[in-house]
Coordinates of C-alpha atoms and ligand atoms in Angstrom, one line a residue:
M703 CA 12.2 -10.3 6.2
R704 CA 13.5 -9.0 9.6
K705 CA 13.1 -10.8 12.7
Q706 CA 11.8 -7.8 14.3
L707 CA 8.8 -8.8 12.3
L708 CA 7.8 -11.9 13.9
Q709 CA 7.0 -10.0 17.2
L710 CA 3.9 -7.8 15.2
L711 CA 2.8 -10.4 12.8
I712 CA -0.7 -11.9 13.3
C713 CA -2.7 -14.4 11.7
P714 CA -5.1 -12.3 8.8
G715 CA -7.4 -15.3 8.4
C716 CA -8.6 -15.9 11.9
L717 CA -9.0 -11.4 12.3
P718 CA -11.1 -10.2 14.2
L719 CA -9.3 -12.6 16.5
E720 CA -5.0 -11.6 17.0
I721 CA -3.3 -14.5 16.9
P722 CA 0.3 -14.1 16.8
L723 CA 2.2 -16.3 14.5
R724 CA 4.9 -18.5 15.4
A725 CA 7.8 -19.3 13.0
T726 CA 9.2 -22.9 12.5
G727 CA 12.2 -23.7 9.9
V728 CA 13.6 -20.6 10.2
G729 CA 16.8 -20.3 7.5
G730 CA 18.7 -17.0 7.1
S731 CA 21.4 -14.9 8.8
G732 CA 22.2 -12.4 11.3
E733 CA 18.9 -10.4 11.7
E734 CA 17.6 -11.4 8.0
I735 CA 15.0 -14.3 7.9
E736 CA 14.8 -16.0 4.4
S737 CA 13.1 -18.6 4.9
A738 CA 10.2 -19.7 7.7
V739 CA 7.0 -21.2 8.4
L740 CA 4.7 -18.8 10.2
G741 CA 1.9 -21.1 11.6
C742 CA -1.3 -19.8 13.3
S743 CA -2.0 -22.2 16.7
S744 CA -5.9 -21.0 16.3
C745 CA -6.9 -22.2 12.5
G746 CA -3.8 -24.0 11.7
R747 CA -3.0 -22.3 8.3
R748 CA 0.4 -21.5 7.5
Y749 CA 2.0 -18.7 5.5
Q750 CA 5.4 -19.2 4.4
V751 CA 8.3 -16.8 3.9
N752 CA 10.6 -17.5 1.2
K753 CA 13.5 -15.6 -0.7
G754 CA 12.8 -13.0 2.0
I755 CA 9.2 -12.2 1.6
A756 CA 6.2 -13.1 3.6
F757 CA 3.4 -14.0 2.2
L758 CA 0.4 -13.2 4.2
V759 CA -2.7 -13.5 2.4
P760 CA -5.3 -16.2 3.9
E761 CA -6.1 -18.2 0.3
E762 CA -9.7 -17.1 0.8
A763 CA -8.5 -13.4 -0.5
N764 CA -9.4 -12.4 -4.0
G765 CA -6.2 -11.5 -5.5
D766 CA -6.2 -9.3 -8.4
G767 CA -4.6 -10.4 -11.0
R768 CA -3.9 -7.2 -13.1
Y769 CA -1.1 -5.9 -10.4
N770 CA 1.0 -9.4 -11.5
E771 CA 1.3 -8.5 -15.2
T772 CA 4.4 -7.5 -16.0
L773 CA 3.9 -4.3 -17.9
V774 CA 1.4 -3.5 -14.7
V775 CA 4.4 -3.8 -13.0
S776 CA 6.9 -1.9 -15.5
S777 CA 4.1 1.0 -15.3
Y778 CA 3.9 1.2 -11.9
L779 CA 7.6 1.4 -11.4
F780 CA 7.9 4.2 -14.5
S781 CA 5.4 6.1 -12.2
Q782 CA 6.6 6.1 -8.9
Y783 CA 10.0 6.5 -9.8
A784 CA 10.2 8.7 -12.8
D785 CA 11.9 11.8 -11.4
L786 CA 14.9 9.1 -10.7
L787 CA 14.8 8.2 -14.3
G788 CA 15.0 11.6 -15.6
E789 CA 11.8 12.0 -17.1
A790 CA 9.4 15.0 -16.3
A791 CA 7.8 13.6 -13.3
T792 CA 4.4 14.3 -11.2
T793 CA 4.9 15.8 -8.4
A794 CA 2.0 14.6 -6.5
Y795 CA 4.8 11.9 -4.6
T796 CA 6.8 14.9 -3.5
Q797 CA 3.5 16.4 -2.2
W798 CA 2.5 13.0 -0.8
E799 CA 6.2 12.7 1.1
G800 CA 5.3 16.1 2.1
L801 CA 2.4 15.5 4.5
L802 CA 4.2 12.2 6.2
G803 CA 5.3 14.5 9.0
Q804 CA 8.9 14.6 10.8
S805 CA 9.0 11.1 12.2
A806 CA 7.3 8.1 13.3
A807 CA 7.7 5.1 15.1
L808 CA 6.2 2.1 12.9
A809 CA 5.0 3.0 9.4
L810 CA 2.4 1.3 7.3
D811 CA 1.8 1.6 3.4
A812 CA -1.0 -0.3 2.5
G813 CA -1.1 -1.1 -1.3
C814 CA 2.2 0.1 -2.0
A815 CA 3.0 -1.3 -5.4
A816 CA 6.6 -0.6 -5.9
G817 CA 6.8 1.3 -2.6
R818 CA 8.1 4.6 -3.6
L819 CA 6.1 6.2 -0.6
T820 CA 7.4 2.9 1.6
L821 CA 10.9 4.2 1.0
A822 CA 10.2 7.9 1.9
M823 CA 8.1 7.0 5.4
G824 CA 11.4 4.7 5.8
S825 CA 13.5 7.8 5.9
I826 CA 11.4 9.5 8.9
S827 CA 10.5 6.5 10.7
E828 CA 11.9 3.4 13.1
L829 CA 10.6 1.1 10.2
A830 CA 8.2 1.7 7.4
I831 CA 6.5 -1.7 6.4
G832 CA 4.5 -1.7 2.6
I833 CA 2.0 -4.3 1.9
D834 CA 0.4 -5.2 -1.4
S835 CA -1.5 -8.3 -2.4
S836 CA 0.6 -8.6 -5.6
P837 CA 4.0 -10.9 -5.6
A838 CA 5.1 -9.3 -8.5
F839 CA 5.1 -5.5 -6.8
I840 CA 6.3 -6.7 -3.8
K841 CA 9.5 -8.6 -4.8
A842 CA 10.1 -5.5 -7.3
A843 CA 10.1 -3.0 -4.1
K844 CA 11.8 -5.6 -2.2
A845 CA 14.8 -5.9 -4.6
L846 CA 14.9 -2.1 -5.3
H847 CA 15.6 -2.0 -1.3
M848 CA 18.0 -4.5 -0.8
E849 CA 20.2 -3.9 -4.2
G850 CA 19.7 0.2 -4.1
K851 CA 18.9 -0.7 -8.2
F852 CA 16.1 -2.5 -9.8
R853 CA 16.6 -3.1 -13.8
F854 CA 12.9 -3.7 -15.5
Q855 CA 11.7 -3.4 -19.4
L856 CA 10.0 -0.5 -19.5
A857 CA 6.9 -0.8 -22.2
I858 CA 7.9 1.2 -25.6
E859 CA 5.5 -0.1 -28.0
G860 CA 3.5 -2.9 -28.5
E861 CA 6.6 -5.5 -27.8
I862 CA 9.3 -3.8 -27.7
T863 CA 10.3 -3.0 -24.5
E864 CA 13.5 -1.4 -23.0
E865 CA 15.9 -2.3 -20.4
T866 CA 15.2 0.9 -17.7
T867 CA 17.4 0.8 -14.5
I868 CA 16.0 2.9 -11.3
T869 CA 19.1 3.9 -8.5
L870 CA 17.6 5.1 -5.1
P871 CA 19.4 8.2 -4.1
D872 CA 21.4 7.9 -1.4
E873 CA 17.9 9.4 1.7
L874 CA 15.8 6.1 0.2
K875 CA 18.7 3.9 -0.2
R876 CA 18.9 4.4 3.9
S877 CA 15.3 4.0 4.5
K878 CA 14.6 1.3 6.8
A879 CA 11.7 -0.7 5.1
E880 CA 10.0 -3.7 4.6
F881 CA 7.8 -5.4 2.0
L882 CA 5.3 -7.5 2.7
V883 CA 2.6 -9.3 0.8
A884 CA -0.5 -9.0 2.3
D885 CA -3.9 -8.4 2.2
A886 CA -5.1 -4.4 2.9
L887 CA -8.3 -6.0 4.1
R888 CA -7.4 -8.1 6.4
L889 CA -3.7 -6.6 7.9
P890 CA -1.6 -9.0 9.4
F891 CA -0.9 -6.7 13.0
P892 CA -2.4 -6.1 15.9
A893 CA -4.4 -3.1 16.8
S894 CA -2.8 0.2 17.8
T895 CA 0.4 -1.0 15.8
F896 CA 1.3 2.2 13.7
S897 CA 2.0 5.5 14.1
L898 CA 1.9 6.4 11.0
C899 CA -0.4 5.2 7.9
A900 CA -0.9 5.7 4.2
S901 CA -3.7 4.5 1.7
L902 CA -3.1 6.1 -1.6
N903 CA -5.3 5.3 -4.7
V904 CA -6.3 1.8 -3.0
L905 CA -9.6 2.6 -2.0
D906 CA -11.3 2.3 -5.5
K907 CA -9.2 -0.9 -5.8
V908 CA -10.3 -3.1 -3.2
A909 CA -13.1 -5.5 -2.9
D910 CA -14.8 -4.1 0.3
P911 CA -13.6 0.0 0.6
L912 CA -15.6 0.2 4.1
R913 CA -13.2 -2.6 5.9
H914 CA -10.3 -1.2 4.1
L915 CA -10.5 2.0 6.3
L916 CA -11.6 0.3 9.5
E917 CA -8.2 -2.0 9.1
L918 CA -6.4 1.4 8.8
N919 CA -8.4 2.5 11.7
R920 CA -8.4 -0.5 13.8
T921 CA -4.2 -0.6 12.9
S922 CA -2.9 3.1 14.1
L923 CA -2.7 4.2 17.1
G924 CA -5.3 5.2 19.2
G925 CA -3.4 8.9 19.9
G926 CA -0.7 10.1 18.1
A927 CA -0.8 8.8 14.9
R928 CA -1.3 10.0 11.2
L929 CA -3.1 9.2 8.3
L930 CA -2.3 10.3 4.8
F931 CA -5.4 9.3 2.6
S932 CA -5.7 9.7 -1.0
D933 CA -8.1 8.2 -3.4
P934 CA -9.1 9.3 -7.3
F935 CA -12.5 7.5 -6.4
S936 CA -12.8 5.7 -9.9
W937 CA -15.5 3.3 -8.5
S938 CA -15.7 0.2 -11.0
E939 CA -17.8 -3.1 -10.4
S940 CA -14.6 -4.9 -11.4
S941 CA -13.2 -4.1 -8.2
A942 CA -16.0 -3.7 -5.7
P943 CA -20.0 -4.4 -5.9
K944 CA -21.9 -1.1 -6.2
E945 CA -23.4 -1.3 -2.7
L946 CA -19.9 -1.5 -1.3
W947 CA -18.3 1.6 -2.8
L948 CA -18.2 4.5 -0.7
G949 CA -19.3 7.0 -2.8
G950 CA -20.7 8.0 -6.7
R951 CA -23.8 6.7 -6.1
R952 CA -27.6 8.2 -6.2
V953 CA -28.8 5.7 -4.5
G954 CA -27.8 3.4 -1.3
P955 CA -25.9 3.1 1.7
F956 CA -23.1 5.8 0.6
T957 CA -24.5 8.0 -2.0
G958 CA -22.9 11.3 -3.4
R959 CA -18.9 12.4 -3.4
G960 CA -16.6 9.7 -2.3
L961 CA -14.3 12.5 -0.7
D962 CA -17.1 13.4 1.4
N963 CA -18.1 9.9 2.8
V964 CA -14.7 9.5 3.7
R965 CA -14.1 12.4 5.5
S966 CA -17.3 11.8 7.5
L967 CA -16.4 8.6 8.1
L968 CA -13.2 9.6 9.7
E969 CA -14.3 11.9 11.4
G970 CA -16.5 9.7 13.4
G971 CA -19.7 9.9 11.6
R972 CA -22.1 7.0 11.6
G973 CA -19.7 6.0 14.9
L974 CA -18.0 3.0 13.2
I975 CA -14.6 4.7 13.8
D976 CA -13.5 5.9 16.9
P977 CA -11.8 7.5 18.8
P978 CA -12.3 10.2 15.6
W979 CA -9.5 11.4 13.3
R980 CA -8.9 15.6 13.0
I981 CA -8.4 16.4 9.3
L982 CA -5.6 19.0 9.0
S983 CA -5.9 19.8 5.1
G984 CA -7.0 18.2 2.0
G985 CA -6.4 18.7 -1.2
E986 CA -5.6 17.0 -5.4
A987 CA -2.6 15.7 -6.6
V988 CA -2.1 14.4 -10.0
W989 CA 0.0 11.8 -10.8
V990 CA 0.8 10.4 -14.6
L991 CA 0.1 6.4 -15.4
R992 CA 2.4 5.8 -18.2
T993 CA 0.9 2.5 -19.9
H994 CA 3.9 3.3 -23.2
A995 CA 5.7 5.3 -24.9
N996 CA 2.7 7.0 -26.5
H997 CA -0.2 6.3 -23.6
S998 CA -0.8 8.0 -20.3
E999 CA -3.6 8.4 -18.0
R1000 CA -3.5 11.7 -16.2
I1001 CA -5.5 10.9 -13.0
S1002 CA -6.5 13.7 -9.8
S1003 CA -6.1 12.1 -6.7
H1004 CA -8.0 13.6 -3.3
F1005 CA -6.2 13.5 -0.6
L1006 CA -6.9 13.8 3.6
E1007 CA -4.3 14.6 6.0
A1008 CA -5.6 13.4 9.4
V1009 CA -4.3 12.8 12.8
R1010 CA -5.5 11.6 16.1
Ligands
LIG1317 C1 -3.5 2.3 -7.9 S1 -2.4 1.0 -7.1 C2 -1.8 2.1 -6.2 C3 -0.3 2.3 -5.8 C4 0.6 3.0 -4.6 N1 -0.2 3.5 -3.7 C5 0.5 4.4 -5.5 O1 -0.3 5.6 -5.5 O2 1.3 4.4 -6.5 C6 -3.2 -0.1 -6.2 C7 -2.5 -0.7 -5.2 O3 -3.3 -1.7 -4.5 C8 -2.9 -3.0 -4.7 N2 -4.3 -3.8 -4.0 C9 -5.1 -3.8 -5.0 N3 -5.8 -4.6 -3.8 C10 -5.2 -4.7 -2.7 C11 -6.0 -5.9 -1.6 N4 -6.5 -6.3 -1.4 N5 -4.4 -5.5 -0.4 C12 -3.5 -5.1 -0.6 N6 -3.2 -4.6 -1.9 C13 -3.9 -4.5 -2.6 C14 -2.4 -3.3 -6.1 O4 -2.4 -4.6 -5.9 C15 -2.0 -1.6 -6.3 O5 -0.7 -2.0 -5.8

């Protein structure tokens, strides 16, 4: 983890209070921290930096264990980097990358998985930070970024796997990116930190979707900010109780379609998001999540590009 991040990190367990974390026992060389303890002077929580990765999830946050399974990690590595493996790729990531704008100061990719969009954000910004609650994803994303290549076992069928290597092209190798284990519902950053925020296919996977939107809003600059939001709205009680879904309901606080509700919230509806965002464009991006050689899911994700 770069030393630069020490200026930014706050205690996720103390939110909405923004208490800076203080590092002790720092090991590493130059600008890179390999190990440290990041302590909160208010609640006493201590977060570890281990092998260059900061673990900023408070113990009470519910992790979604399925994203740590080897085959799920392999599935996302393939889905995000298929074009670099010479496979017929979806155009979704290229489509989303085209919506990031020309340049940014600090950028955030919330729920980054294996980091494809984070690396693209890091090629147009001063620093892009990818966060995910899955340590397995963050370790893979960080290793790929540091080495420029990553070897993994791609699922073929049953127990049969095939050793596969992703090699980054030069523009992604040069990307200024950082990866942290953190919770998209308790972002460890102060208000007004990012000029570019992205949340791709995460809203329907978190335990409290409204809180995720409000966290993206809190950590985005009040002026001069860009937001890329996309989701397939696959609401499921395995991620969040129905009362907290932002759509897909006939009764409750958010009836109707998720995309309409998110658009309205971003535009300042219900007075929850201020200053409001202006929606520049919207559309559909189709991506493919490969389970094994003979099985893939085709997912239609609806995006909004917003500024304020
Ligand atoms: C469907 S995947 C999308 C990954 C990536 N954004 C993409 O579109 O390729 C959902 C991601 O959200 C992450 N996730 C789920 N709940 C989270 C939380 N509370 N905080 C951070 N990440 C979370 C998962 O680990 C997973 O990487």
